[in-house]
Coordinates of C-alpha atoms in Angstrom, one line a residue:
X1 CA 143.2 384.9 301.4
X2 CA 140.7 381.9 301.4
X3 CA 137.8 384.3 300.3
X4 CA 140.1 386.1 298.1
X5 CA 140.8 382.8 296.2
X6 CA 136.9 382.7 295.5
X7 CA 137.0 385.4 293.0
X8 CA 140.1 384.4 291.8
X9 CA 138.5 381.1 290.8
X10 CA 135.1 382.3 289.6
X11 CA 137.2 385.1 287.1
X12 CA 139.4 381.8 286.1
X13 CA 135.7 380.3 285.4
X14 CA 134.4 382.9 284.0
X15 CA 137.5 382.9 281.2
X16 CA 137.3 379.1 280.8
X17 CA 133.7 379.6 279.9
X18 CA 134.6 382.4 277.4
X19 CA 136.7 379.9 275.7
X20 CA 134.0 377.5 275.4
X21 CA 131.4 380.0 273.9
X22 CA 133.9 382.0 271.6
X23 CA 134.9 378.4 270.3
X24 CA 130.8 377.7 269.8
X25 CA 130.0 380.7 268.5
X26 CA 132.4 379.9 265.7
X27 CA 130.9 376.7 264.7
X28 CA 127.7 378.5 264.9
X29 CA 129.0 381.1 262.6
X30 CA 130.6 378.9 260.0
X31 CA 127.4 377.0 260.0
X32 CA 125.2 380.5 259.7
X33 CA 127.6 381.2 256.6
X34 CA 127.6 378.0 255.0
X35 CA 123.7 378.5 254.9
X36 CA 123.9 381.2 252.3
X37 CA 124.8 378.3 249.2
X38 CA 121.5 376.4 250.0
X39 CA 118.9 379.7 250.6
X40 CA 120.5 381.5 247.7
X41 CA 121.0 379.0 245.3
X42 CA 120.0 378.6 241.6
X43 CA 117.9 375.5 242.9
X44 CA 118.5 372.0 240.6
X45 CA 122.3 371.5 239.9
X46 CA 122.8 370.8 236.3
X47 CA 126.2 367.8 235.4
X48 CA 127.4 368.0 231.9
X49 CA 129.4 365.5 229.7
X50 CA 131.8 366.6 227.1
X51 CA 132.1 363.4 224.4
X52 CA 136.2 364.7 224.4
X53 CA 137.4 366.3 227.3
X54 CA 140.8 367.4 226.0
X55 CA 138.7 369.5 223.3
X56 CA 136.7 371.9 226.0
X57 CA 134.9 371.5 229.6
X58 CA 131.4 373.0 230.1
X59 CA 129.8 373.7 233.5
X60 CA 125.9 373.8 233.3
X61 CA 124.0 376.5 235.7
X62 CA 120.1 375.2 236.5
X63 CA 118.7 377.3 233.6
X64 CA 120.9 375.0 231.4
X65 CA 118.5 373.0 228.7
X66 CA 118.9 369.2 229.5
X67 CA 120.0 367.1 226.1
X68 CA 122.8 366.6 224.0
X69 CA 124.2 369.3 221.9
X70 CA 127.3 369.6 219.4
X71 CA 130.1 371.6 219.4
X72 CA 132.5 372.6 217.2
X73 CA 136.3 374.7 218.1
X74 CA 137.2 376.2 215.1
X75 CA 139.7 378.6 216.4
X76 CA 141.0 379.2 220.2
X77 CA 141.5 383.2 221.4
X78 CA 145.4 384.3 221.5
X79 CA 147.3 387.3 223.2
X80 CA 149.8 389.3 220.9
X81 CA 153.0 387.9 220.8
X82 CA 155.8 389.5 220.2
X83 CA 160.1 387.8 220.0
X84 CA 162.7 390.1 219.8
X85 CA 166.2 389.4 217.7
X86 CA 168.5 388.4 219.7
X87 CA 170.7 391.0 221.0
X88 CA 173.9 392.2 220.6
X89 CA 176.2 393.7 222.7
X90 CA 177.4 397.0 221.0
X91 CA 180.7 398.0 223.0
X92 CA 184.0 397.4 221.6
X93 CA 184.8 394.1 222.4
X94 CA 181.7 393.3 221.6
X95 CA 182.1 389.5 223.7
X96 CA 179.9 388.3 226.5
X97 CA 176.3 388.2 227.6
X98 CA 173.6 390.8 228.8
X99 CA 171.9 390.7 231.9
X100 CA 168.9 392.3 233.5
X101 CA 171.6 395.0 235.2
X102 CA 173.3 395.6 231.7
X103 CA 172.6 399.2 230.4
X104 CA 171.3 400.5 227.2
X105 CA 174.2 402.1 226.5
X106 CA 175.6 398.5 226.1
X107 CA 173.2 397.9 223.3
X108 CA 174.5 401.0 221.3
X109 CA 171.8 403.1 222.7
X110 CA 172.9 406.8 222.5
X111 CA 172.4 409.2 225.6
X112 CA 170.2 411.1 223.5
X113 CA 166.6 410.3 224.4
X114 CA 164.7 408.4 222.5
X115 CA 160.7 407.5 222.8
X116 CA 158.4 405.0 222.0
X117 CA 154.9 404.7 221.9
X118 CA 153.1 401.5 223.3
X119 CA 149.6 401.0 222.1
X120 CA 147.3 398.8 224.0
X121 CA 143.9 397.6 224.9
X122 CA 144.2 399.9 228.2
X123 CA 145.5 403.1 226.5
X124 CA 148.4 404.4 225.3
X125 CA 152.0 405.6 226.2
X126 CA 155.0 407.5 225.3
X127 CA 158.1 406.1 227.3
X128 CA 161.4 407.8 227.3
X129 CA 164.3 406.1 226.6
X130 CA 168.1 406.8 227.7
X131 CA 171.2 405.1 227.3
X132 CA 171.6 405.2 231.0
X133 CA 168.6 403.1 231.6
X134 CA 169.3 399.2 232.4
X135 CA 167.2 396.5 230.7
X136 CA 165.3 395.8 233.8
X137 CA 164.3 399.2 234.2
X138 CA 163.1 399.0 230.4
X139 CA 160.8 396.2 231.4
X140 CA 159.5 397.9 234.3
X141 CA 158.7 400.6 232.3
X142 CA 156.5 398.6 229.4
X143 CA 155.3 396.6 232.4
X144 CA 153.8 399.9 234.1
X145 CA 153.0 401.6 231.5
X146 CA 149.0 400.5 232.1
X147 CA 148.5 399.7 228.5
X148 CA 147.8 395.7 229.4
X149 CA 151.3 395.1 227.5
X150 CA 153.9 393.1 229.4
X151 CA 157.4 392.4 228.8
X152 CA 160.5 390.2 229.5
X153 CA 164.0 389.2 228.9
X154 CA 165.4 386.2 228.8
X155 CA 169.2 386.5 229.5
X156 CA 169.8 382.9 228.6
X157 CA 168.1 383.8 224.6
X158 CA 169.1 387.2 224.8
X159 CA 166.1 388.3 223.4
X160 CA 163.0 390.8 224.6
X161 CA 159.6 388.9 224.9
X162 CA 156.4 391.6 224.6
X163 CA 152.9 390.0 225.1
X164 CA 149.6 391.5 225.8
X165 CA 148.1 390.6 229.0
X166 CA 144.9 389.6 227.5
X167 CA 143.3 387.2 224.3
X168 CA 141.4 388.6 221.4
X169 CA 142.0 391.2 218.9
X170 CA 140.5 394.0 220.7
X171 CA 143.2 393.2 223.4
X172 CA 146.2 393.4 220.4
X173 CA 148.9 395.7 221.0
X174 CA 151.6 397.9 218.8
X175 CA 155.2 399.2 219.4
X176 CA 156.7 401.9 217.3
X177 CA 158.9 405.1 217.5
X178 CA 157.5 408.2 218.7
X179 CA 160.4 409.9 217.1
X180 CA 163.2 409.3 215.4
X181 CA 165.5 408.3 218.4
X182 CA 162.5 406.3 219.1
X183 CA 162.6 404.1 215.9
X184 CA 166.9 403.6 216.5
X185 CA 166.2 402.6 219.7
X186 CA 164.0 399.9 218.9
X187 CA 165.9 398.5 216.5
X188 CA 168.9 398.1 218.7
X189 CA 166.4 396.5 221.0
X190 CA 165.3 394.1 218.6
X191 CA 161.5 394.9 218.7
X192 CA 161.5 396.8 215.4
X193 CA 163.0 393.3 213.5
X194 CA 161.2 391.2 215.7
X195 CA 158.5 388.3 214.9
X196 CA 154.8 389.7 215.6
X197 CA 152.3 387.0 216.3
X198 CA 148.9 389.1 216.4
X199 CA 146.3 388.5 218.4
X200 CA 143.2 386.1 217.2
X201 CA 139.6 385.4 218.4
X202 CA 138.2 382.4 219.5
X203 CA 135.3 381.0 216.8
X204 CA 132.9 378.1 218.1
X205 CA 129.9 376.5 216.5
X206 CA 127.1 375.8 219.1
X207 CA 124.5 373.6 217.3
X208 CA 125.8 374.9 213.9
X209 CA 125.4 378.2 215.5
X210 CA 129.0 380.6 215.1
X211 CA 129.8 382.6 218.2
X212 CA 132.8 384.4 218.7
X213 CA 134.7 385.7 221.6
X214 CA 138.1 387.7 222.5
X215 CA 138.7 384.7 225.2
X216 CA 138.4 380.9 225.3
X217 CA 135.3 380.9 227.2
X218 CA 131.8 381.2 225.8
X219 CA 128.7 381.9 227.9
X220 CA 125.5 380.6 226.0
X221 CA 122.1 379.7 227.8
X222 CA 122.9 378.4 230.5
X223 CA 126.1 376.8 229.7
X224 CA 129.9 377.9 230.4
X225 CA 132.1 376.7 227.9
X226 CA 136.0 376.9 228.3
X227 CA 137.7 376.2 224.7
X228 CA 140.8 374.1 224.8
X229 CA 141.7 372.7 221.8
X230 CA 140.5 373.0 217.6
X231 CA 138.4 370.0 216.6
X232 CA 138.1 367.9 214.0
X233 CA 134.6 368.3 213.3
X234 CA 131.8 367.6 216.0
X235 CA 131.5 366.3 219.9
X236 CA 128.3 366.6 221.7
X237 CA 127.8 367.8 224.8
X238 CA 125.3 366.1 227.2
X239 CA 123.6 368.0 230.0
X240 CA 121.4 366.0 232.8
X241 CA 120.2 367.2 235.8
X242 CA 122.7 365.9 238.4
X243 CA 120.7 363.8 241.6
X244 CA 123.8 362.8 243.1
X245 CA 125.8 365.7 243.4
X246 CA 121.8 367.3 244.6
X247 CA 121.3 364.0 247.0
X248 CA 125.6 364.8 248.1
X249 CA 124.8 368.5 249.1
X250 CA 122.3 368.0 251.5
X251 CA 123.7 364.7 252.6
X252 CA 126.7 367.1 253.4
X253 CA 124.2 370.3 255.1
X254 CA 122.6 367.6 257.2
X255 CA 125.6 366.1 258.4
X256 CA 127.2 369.8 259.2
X257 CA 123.6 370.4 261.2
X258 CA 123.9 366.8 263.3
X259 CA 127.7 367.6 264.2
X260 CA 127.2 371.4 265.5
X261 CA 123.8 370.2 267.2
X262 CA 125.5 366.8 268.6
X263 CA 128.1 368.8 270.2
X264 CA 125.5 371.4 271.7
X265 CA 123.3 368.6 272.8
X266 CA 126.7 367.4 274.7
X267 CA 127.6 370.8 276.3
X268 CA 124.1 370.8 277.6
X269 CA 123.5 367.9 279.0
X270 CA 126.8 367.7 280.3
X271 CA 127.2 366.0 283.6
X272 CA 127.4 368.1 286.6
X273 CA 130.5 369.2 287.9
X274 CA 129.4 370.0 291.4
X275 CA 132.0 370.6 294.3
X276 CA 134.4 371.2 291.4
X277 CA 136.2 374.3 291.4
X278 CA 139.3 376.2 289.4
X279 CA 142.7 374.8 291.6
X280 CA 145.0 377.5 293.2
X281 CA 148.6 377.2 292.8
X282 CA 149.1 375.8 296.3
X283 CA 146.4 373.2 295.5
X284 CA 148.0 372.6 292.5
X285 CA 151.5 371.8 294.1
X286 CA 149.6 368.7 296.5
X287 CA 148.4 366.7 292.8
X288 CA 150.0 365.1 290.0
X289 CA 149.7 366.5 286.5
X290 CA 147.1 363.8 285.0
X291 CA 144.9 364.6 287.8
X292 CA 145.2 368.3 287.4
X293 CA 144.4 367.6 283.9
X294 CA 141.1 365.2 284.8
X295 CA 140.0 368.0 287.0
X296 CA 139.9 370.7 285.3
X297 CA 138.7 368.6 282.6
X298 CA 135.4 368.0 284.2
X299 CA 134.9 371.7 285.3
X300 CA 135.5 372.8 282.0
X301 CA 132.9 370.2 280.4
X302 CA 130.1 371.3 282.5
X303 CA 130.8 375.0 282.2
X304 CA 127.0 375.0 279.5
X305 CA 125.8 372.5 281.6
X306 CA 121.6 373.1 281.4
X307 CA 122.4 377.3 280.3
X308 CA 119.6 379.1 279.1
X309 CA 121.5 380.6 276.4
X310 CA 122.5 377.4 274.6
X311 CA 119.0 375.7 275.2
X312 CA 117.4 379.2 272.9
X313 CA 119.9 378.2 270.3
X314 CA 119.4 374.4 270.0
X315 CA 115.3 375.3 270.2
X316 CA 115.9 377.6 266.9
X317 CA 117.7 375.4 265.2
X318 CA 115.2 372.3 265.9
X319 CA 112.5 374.7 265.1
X320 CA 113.5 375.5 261.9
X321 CA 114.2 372.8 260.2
X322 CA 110.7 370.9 261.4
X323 CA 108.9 374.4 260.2
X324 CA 106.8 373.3 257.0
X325 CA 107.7 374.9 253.8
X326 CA 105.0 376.3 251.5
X327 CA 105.3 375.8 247.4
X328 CA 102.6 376.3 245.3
X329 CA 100.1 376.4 248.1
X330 CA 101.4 372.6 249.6
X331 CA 103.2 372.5 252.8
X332 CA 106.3 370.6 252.6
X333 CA 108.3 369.1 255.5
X334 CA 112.1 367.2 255.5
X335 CA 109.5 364.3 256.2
X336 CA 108.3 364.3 252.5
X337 CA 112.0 363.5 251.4
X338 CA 112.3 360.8 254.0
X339 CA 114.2 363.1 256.2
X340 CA 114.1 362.9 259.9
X341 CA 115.0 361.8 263.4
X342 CA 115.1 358.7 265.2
X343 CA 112.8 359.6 267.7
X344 CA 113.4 360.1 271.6
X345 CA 114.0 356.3 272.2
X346 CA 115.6 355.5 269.3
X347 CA 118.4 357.9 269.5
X348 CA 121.8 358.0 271.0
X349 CA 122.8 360.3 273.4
X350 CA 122.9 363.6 272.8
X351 CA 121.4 362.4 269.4
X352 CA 118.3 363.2 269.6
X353 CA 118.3 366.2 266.9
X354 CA 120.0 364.6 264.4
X355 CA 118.3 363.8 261.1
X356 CA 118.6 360.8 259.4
X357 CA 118.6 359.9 255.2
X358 CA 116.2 357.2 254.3
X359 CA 118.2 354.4 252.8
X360 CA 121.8 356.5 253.2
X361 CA 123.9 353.1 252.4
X362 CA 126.2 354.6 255.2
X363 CA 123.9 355.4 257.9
X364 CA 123.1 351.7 259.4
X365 CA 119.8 353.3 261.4
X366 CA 117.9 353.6 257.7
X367 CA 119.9 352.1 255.2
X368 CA 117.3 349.2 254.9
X369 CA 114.6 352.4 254.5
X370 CA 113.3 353.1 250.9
X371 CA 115.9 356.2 249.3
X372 CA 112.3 358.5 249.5
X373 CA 115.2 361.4 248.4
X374 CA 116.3 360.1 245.3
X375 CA 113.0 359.0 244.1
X376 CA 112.0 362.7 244.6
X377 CA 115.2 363.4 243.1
X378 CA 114.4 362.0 240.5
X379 CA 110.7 362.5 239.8
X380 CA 110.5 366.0 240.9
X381 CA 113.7 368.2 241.2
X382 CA 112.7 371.4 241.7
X383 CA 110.4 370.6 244.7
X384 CA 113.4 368.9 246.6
X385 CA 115.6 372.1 245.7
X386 CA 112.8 374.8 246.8
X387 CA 112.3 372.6 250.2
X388 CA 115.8 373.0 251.1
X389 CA 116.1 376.3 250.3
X390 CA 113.1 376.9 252.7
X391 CA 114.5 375.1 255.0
X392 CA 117.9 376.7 255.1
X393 CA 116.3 380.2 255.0
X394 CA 114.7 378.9 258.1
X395 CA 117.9 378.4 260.1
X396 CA 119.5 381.1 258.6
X397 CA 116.3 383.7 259.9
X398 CA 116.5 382.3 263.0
X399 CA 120.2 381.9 264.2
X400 CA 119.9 385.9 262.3
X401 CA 117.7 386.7 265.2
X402 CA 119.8 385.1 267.6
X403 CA 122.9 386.5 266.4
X404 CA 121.9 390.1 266.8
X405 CA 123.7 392.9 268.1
X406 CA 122.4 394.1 271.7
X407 CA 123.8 395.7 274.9
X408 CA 125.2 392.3 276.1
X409 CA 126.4 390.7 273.0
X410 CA 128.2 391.7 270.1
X411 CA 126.6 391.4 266.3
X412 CA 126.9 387.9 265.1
X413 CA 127.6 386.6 268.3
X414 CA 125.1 384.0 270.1
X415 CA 126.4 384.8 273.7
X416 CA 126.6 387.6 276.1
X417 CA 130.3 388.8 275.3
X418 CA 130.0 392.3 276.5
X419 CA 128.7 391.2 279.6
X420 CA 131.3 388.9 280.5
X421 CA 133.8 391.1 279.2
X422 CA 132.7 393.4 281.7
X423 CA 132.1 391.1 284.6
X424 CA 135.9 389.3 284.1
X425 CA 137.1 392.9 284.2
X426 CA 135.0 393.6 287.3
X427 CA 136.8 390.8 288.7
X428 CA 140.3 391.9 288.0
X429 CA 138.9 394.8 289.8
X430 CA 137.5 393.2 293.0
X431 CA 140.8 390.5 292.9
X432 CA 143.2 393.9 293.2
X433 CA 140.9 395.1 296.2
X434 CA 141.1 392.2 298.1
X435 CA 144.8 391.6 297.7
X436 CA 145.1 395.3 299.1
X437 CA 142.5 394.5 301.8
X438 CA 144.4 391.2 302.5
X439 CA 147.7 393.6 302.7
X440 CA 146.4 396.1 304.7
X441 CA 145.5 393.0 307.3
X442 CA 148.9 391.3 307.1
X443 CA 150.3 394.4 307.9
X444 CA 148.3 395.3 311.0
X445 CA 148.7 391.7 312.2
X446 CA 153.0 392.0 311.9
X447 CA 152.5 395.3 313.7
X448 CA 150.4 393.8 316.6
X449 CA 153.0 390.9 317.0
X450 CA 155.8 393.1 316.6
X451 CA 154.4 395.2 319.7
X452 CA 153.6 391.2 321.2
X453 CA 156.9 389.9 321.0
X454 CA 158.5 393.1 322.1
X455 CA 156.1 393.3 325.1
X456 CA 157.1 389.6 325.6
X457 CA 160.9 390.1 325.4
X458 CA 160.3 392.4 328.1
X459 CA 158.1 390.6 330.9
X460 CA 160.8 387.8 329.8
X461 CA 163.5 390.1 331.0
X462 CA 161.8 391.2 334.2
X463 CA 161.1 387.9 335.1
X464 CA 164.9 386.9 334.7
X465 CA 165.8 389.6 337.1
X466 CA 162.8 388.6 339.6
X467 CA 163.8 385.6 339.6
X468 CA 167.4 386.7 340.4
X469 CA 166.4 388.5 343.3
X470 CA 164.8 385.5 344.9
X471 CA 168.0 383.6 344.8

């Protein structure tokens, strides 16, 4: 049983360090994502200011023109709005409210059939309509009809609400009979007498320029404009290229990079767990619970202790972002933006890949550093963007290459998962053999002191009658 706990321990090892790596491998995954804003982005970020907020808010892309330009709302895009007349019961008492349940027939509707035809920015459709038919059902109707008209009643109004789903006059819509049943029907529904509100477009002037659109937003050079609100004449709109948020996102990519390679840096150079190994039940049973804990705390905070595997992924990353990045025939490194790490003696432990910001007021190993970035930032844009972007292709190429599918790991996976799939099945395997093995012996061992003790029973018994005959 003692050798039969070995594998039983290594399999529980084995799953402990599965944990670990499936964790990792997330972080490393997130991260490998996350890359895909800096490589693919438009480059400089662009901040605009809107002179009245409540009036419209524009985004700027990085083809945005910097400057100040004016703007003026003269009309805002609306849906087609139609309210019914309120409704009436038609029965014989005539008293009381409809609901959503209440039939058509309740509205005076006939049970012969009448239709209607609903014309809409996504087509147009007949619907049949029967005095058996509830109000909801109605409204389901108009709402599926796929004509981008949606309807509604309001049982506390008493009244049909018909809209179309989308703004502008191309998106208008249109209710009428398809026959003659058709046109009674919608009278008794109200629609026919209702009050239409068509649909309008909104109008803008852009630097005394009109554009016009079947929805509130407006996308001109660069800039995305969402209408709000008619003016009263001019505001300007101010577009600047925006450092900080710049100087923010790769504050915020750097500080992503130091945590995930911090905590590999710590799995690596973990201290050594030595003599430490998964406790059996019975072991288990002889300690308290905080020392269980502490115990398998260590084991488990070794388990990456100097691996190969890890030390591959940690060289990548390091790799690539110290890899030089060519623009315009100049090699550029994080260096030339006052990027870069402590150095071997200068860093904490487990510390030493971390980059560090040149006068980051928050970082207190280079805050008294000149802010290299934001001068850059400032004086040349573009370079800053297309050296991060090289840099995060960098990382993103190489954790790609790590994170390739091959016979003993799965695609986007850093780690051999199929091979310890297979080995923590092989042990299940070899755990049931030996338990069989250990069987097999138990039961040969109960046989032979069976046959013992009977053998025993019966030298004891001859004995007693020896000794008998002696007297």
């Amino acid at each position: 049983r003692a050798k039969g706990d070995k594998h039983v321990k290594a399999q529980t090892k084995l799953s402990w360090t599965q944990d670990v790596w499936k964790s990792l491998n997330t972080k490393i995954f997130n991260f490998y994502k996350s890359l895909d804003s800096l490589r693919l982005g438009s480059g400089v970020s662009k901040k605009t200011t809107v002179s009245d907020s409540t009036k419209a808010t524009v985004t700027a892309g990085s083809n945005a023109v910097s400057g100040t330009q004016t703007l003026e709302i003269d009309s805002l895009a609306k849906g087609g709005y139609l309210t019914g007349a309120q409704l009436k019961k038609g029965n014989a008492s005539g008293d009381g409210k409809l609901t959503s349940s209440s039939t058509l027939a309740e509205l005076g509707i006939s049970g012969e059939n009448g239709k209607i035809k609903i014309e809409g920015s996504e087509g147009t459709k007949e619907i049949s309509i029967s005095s058996e038919m509830t109000i909801s059902d109605f409204v389901k109707e108009v709402n599926n009809s796929g004509t981008g008209v949606k309807a509604s009643f309001d049982a506390e109004n008493q009244r049909f609400f018909i809209s179309s789903e989308k703004t502008g006059i191309e998106n208008d819509f249109k209710i009428s009979g398809a026959n003659a049943n058709g046109n009674s029907v919608l009278d008794k529904l109200g629609i026919s007498n209702g009050t239409k509100v068509d649909a309008s477009d909104a109008k803008i002037k852009l630097n005394n320029v009109e554009y016009m659109s079947s929805s509130n937003t407006f996308k001109i050079n660069g800039l995305t404009i969402q209408a709000q609100a008619v003016t009263d004449g001019e505001i300007s709109i101010t577009t600047d290229t925006d450092m900080q948020g710049m100087y923010d996102k790769i504050k915020n990519f750097l500080s992503d990079y130091n945590s995930l390679m911090n905590e590999m840096s710590s799995l690596y150079n973990a201290d050594s767990a030595k003599g430490y190994e998964p406790l059996t039940s019975d072991e288990k049973e002889a300690m308290s619970e905080s020392d269980i804990a502490e115990w398998e705390k260590k084991i488990k905070g070794s388990l990456l202790r100097r691996d190969n595997t890890l030390s591959g992924i940690i060289s990548a990353m390091s790799t690539a972002m110290s890899t030089s990045v060519s623009i315009n025939g100049k090699n550029y490194n994080l260096s030339n933006l006052g990027i870069k790490t402590l150095g071997y003696f200068s860093s904490s432990k487990n510390e030493k890949n971390a980059y560090h910001i040149d006068g980051d007021s928050e970082d207190n190993s280079t805050s008294e550093n000149p802010d290299k970035l934001m001068e850059m930032l400032t004086s040349d844009p573009e370079a800053v963007a297309e050296i991060i972007k090289g840099v995060a292709s960098n990382l993103y190429n190489n954790l790609d290459a790590k994170m390739k599918s091959t016979s003993l790991r799965s695609a986007y996976t850093v780690y051999n998962d199929k091979e310890m799939a297979k080995s923590y099945s092989d042990y299940t395997t070899t755990i049931k053999e030996w338990n069989k093995k250990v069987e097999e012996i138990e039961e040969s061992y109960y046989k032979k002191f069976s046959a013992m003790e009977t053998a025993l029973a019966k030298l004891q018994s001859q004995m007693s009658s020896f000794t008998s005959m002696l007297g």
